[in-house]
Short mmCIF file of C-alpha atoms in Angstrom, two decimals:
data_model
loop_
_atom_site.label_atom_id
_atom_site.label_comp_id
_atom_site.label_asym_id
_atom_site.label_seq_id
_atom_site.Cartn_x
_atom_site.Cartn_y
_atom_site.Cartn_z
CA MET A 1 85.17 86.38 -68.71
CA ARG A 2 87.19 83.33 -67.68
CA ASN A 3 84.10 81.94 -65.98
CA LEU A 4 82.21 82.15 -69.25
CA GLU A 5 85.05 80.38 -71.06
CA LYS A 6 84.59 77.47 -68.64
CA LEU A 7 80.97 77.20 -69.82
CA LYS A 8 81.96 76.77 -73.47
CA PRO A 9 81.58 72.93 -73.44
CA LEU A 10 78.10 73.26 -71.96
CA ALA A 11 77.16 76.02 -74.42
CA LEU A 12 78.26 73.91 -77.40
CA LEU A 13 76.34 70.92 -76.01
CA LEU A 14 73.17 72.98 -75.60
CA LEU A 15 73.57 74.49 -79.08
CA ARG A 16 74.02 71.02 -80.58
CA LEU A 17 71.04 69.59 -78.70
CA GLY A 18 68.69 72.44 -79.55
CA LEU A 19 69.68 72.56 -83.19
CA GLY A 20 69.67 68.78 -83.52
CA ILE A 21 66.17 68.48 -82.07
CA ILE A 22 64.85 71.14 -84.48
CA PHE A 23 66.38 69.42 -87.51
CA VAL A 24 65.16 65.95 -86.45
CA TYR A 25 61.69 67.40 -85.90
CA HIS A 26 61.65 68.83 -89.44
CA GLY A 27 63.43 65.93 -91.17
CA TYR A 28 61.46 62.99 -89.78
CA PRO A 29 58.11 63.88 -91.41
CA LYS A 30 59.76 64.33 -94.80
CA LEU A 31 60.87 60.69 -94.69
CA PHE A 32 58.29 58.91 -92.55
CA GLY A 33 55.30 61.23 -92.40
CA ASN A 34 53.23 62.50 -95.29
CA THR A 35 56.02 62.16 -97.83
CA ARG A 36 53.72 62.80 -100.79
CA ALA A 37 52.74 66.22 -99.37
CA ALA A 38 56.41 67.05 -98.73
CA MET A 39 57.27 66.16 -102.33
CA GLN A 40 54.42 68.34 -103.62
CA GLY A 41 55.62 71.18 -101.39
CA PHE A 42 59.11 70.95 -102.84
CA GLU A 43 57.71 70.89 -106.39
CA HIS A 44 55.62 73.96 -105.58
CA MET A 45 58.83 75.75 -104.47
CA GLY A 46 60.50 74.89 -107.79
CA PHE A 47 62.58 71.88 -106.70
CA PRO A 48 62.29 68.31 -107.97
CA GLY A 49 60.01 66.27 -105.73
CA TYR A 50 62.75 63.86 -104.69
CA PHE A 51 64.49 66.77 -102.93
CA ALA A 52 62.08 66.09 -100.07
CA TYR A 53 64.01 62.87 -99.47
CA VAL A 54 67.37 64.62 -99.78
CA ALA A 55 66.32 67.33 -97.31
CA GLY A 56 64.79 64.72 -95.00
CA VAL A 57 67.96 62.66 -94.88
CA ILE A 58 70.18 65.71 -94.30
CA GLU A 59 67.90 67.07 -91.59
CA LEU A 60 67.12 63.79 -89.78
CA PHE A 61 70.57 62.25 -89.79
CA GLY A 62 72.38 65.58 -89.55
CA GLY A 63 70.25 66.41 -86.51
CA ILE A 64 71.01 63.05 -84.91
CA MET A 65 74.72 63.57 -85.56
CA LEU A 66 74.55 67.00 -83.90
CA ILE A 67 72.75 65.59 -80.86
CA PHE A 68 75.46 63.00 -80.30
CA GLY A 69 78.28 65.29 -81.38
CA LEU A 70 79.43 62.83 -84.04
CA PHE A 71 81.05 64.28 -87.18
CA THR A 72 79.66 67.61 -86.05
CA ARG A 73 81.66 69.72 -88.47
CA VAL A 74 80.44 67.77 -91.51
CA ALA A 75 76.84 67.72 -90.28
CA GLY A 76 76.96 71.44 -89.50
CA LEU A 77 78.27 72.25 -92.97
CA LEU A 78 75.62 70.14 -94.70
CA LEU A 79 72.81 71.63 -92.62
CA ALA A 80 74.08 75.19 -93.07
CA GLY A 81 74.31 74.59 -96.81
CA GLU A 82 70.79 73.23 -96.97
CA MET A 83 69.44 76.25 -95.10
CA ALA A 84 71.44 78.61 -97.34
CA VAL A 85 69.84 77.03 -100.42
CA ALA A 86 66.40 77.34 -98.83
CA ILE A 87 66.98 81.02 -98.08
CA TRP A 88 68.44 81.75 -101.52
CA ARG A 89 65.91 79.82 -103.63
CA VAL A 90 62.73 80.11 -101.58
CA HIS A 91 62.82 83.18 -99.35
CA LEU A 92 65.10 85.81 -100.90
CA PRO A 93 63.24 86.16 -104.20
CA GLU A 94 60.43 87.74 -102.18
CA GLY A 95 62.74 90.57 -101.14
CA PRO A 96 65.80 90.53 -98.87
CA ILE A 97 64.98 93.42 -96.55
CA THR A 98 61.21 93.72 -96.48
CA GLN A 99 60.62 89.99 -95.99
CA VAL A 100 63.07 89.18 -93.17
CA LYS A 101 60.21 87.65 -91.21
CA ASN A 102 59.94 84.96 -93.92
CA TYR A 103 63.52 83.74 -93.62
CA GLU A 104 64.61 84.61 -90.08
CA PHE A 105 64.18 81.02 -88.85
CA PRO A 106 66.21 79.31 -91.62
CA LEU A 107 68.79 82.10 -91.30
CA ALA A 108 69.19 81.45 -87.57
CA LEU A 109 69.49 77.70 -88.24
CA ALA A 110 72.07 78.26 -90.97
CA VAL A 111 74.21 80.54 -88.82
CA ALA A 112 74.04 78.21 -85.80
CA ALA A 113 74.90 75.16 -87.93
CA PHE A 114 77.82 77.02 -89.51
CA ALA A 115 79.06 78.05 -86.05
CA LEU A 116 79.13 74.38 -85.03
CA ALA A 117 80.94 73.50 -88.26
CA ALA A 118 83.57 76.13 -87.50
CA MET A 119 83.94 75.49 -83.75
CA GLY A 120 83.35 71.75 -83.55
CA ALA A 121 81.32 69.73 -81.08
CA GLY A 122 83.18 70.63 -77.90
CA LEU A 123 84.35 68.50 -74.99
CA ILE A 124 80.99 66.85 -74.30
CA SER A 125 80.67 64.89 -77.54
CA VAL A 126 81.40 61.63 -79.28
CA ASP A 127 83.81 63.54 -81.51
CA HIS A 128 85.93 64.50 -78.52
CA ALA A 129 85.75 61.02 -76.99
CA ALA A 130 86.71 59.33 -80.26
CA PHE A 131 89.15 61.81 -81.75
CA GLY A 132 90.28 63.94 -78.80
CA ASP A 133 92.44 66.94 -79.65
CA ARG A 134 93.85 65.42 -82.84
CA ARG A 135 91.59 67.60 -84.98
CA LYS A 136 92.73 70.84 -83.37
CA SER A 137 96.47 70.70 -83.88
CA PRO A 138 97.99 70.65 -87.35
CA ARG A 139 100.03 67.62 -88.23
CA LYS A 140 103.73 67.96 -87.91
CA PHE A 141 105.75 66.26 -90.59
CA LYS A 142 109.25 65.07 -89.95
CA GLU A 143 111.88 66.09 -92.42
CA LYS A 144 113.56 63.20 -94.12
CA ASP A 145 117.32 62.97 -93.89
#
């Protein structure tokens, strides 16, 4: 098991890269592709049309942040939240058990993004290079005399 623990930085890097690529792939067209169709799709699902831009920004820039490992916890939380809303508002009304096939992909994305939010970017990241271990240890306050 210790050998697997040594692979944790690589595993977090691969998780960030895979998840980041998926979110960039889905966010880019909402902003720079057929935006009108994306807005109509959001309206069809019961959201305001401008939510296509909100989702596009969260997915594109959140995905880029995951790829680089920059502000990974914030990006992971935003992406997990977006996927949770998609599952709750779009997929679950069709039935939670019988329609798992309709929300298994956003569920996997939400869980993976939340895992990154909870665990952080790992050693191979901009977060680690810029902030080091400062985020892991709680601050110690000196008592005043």
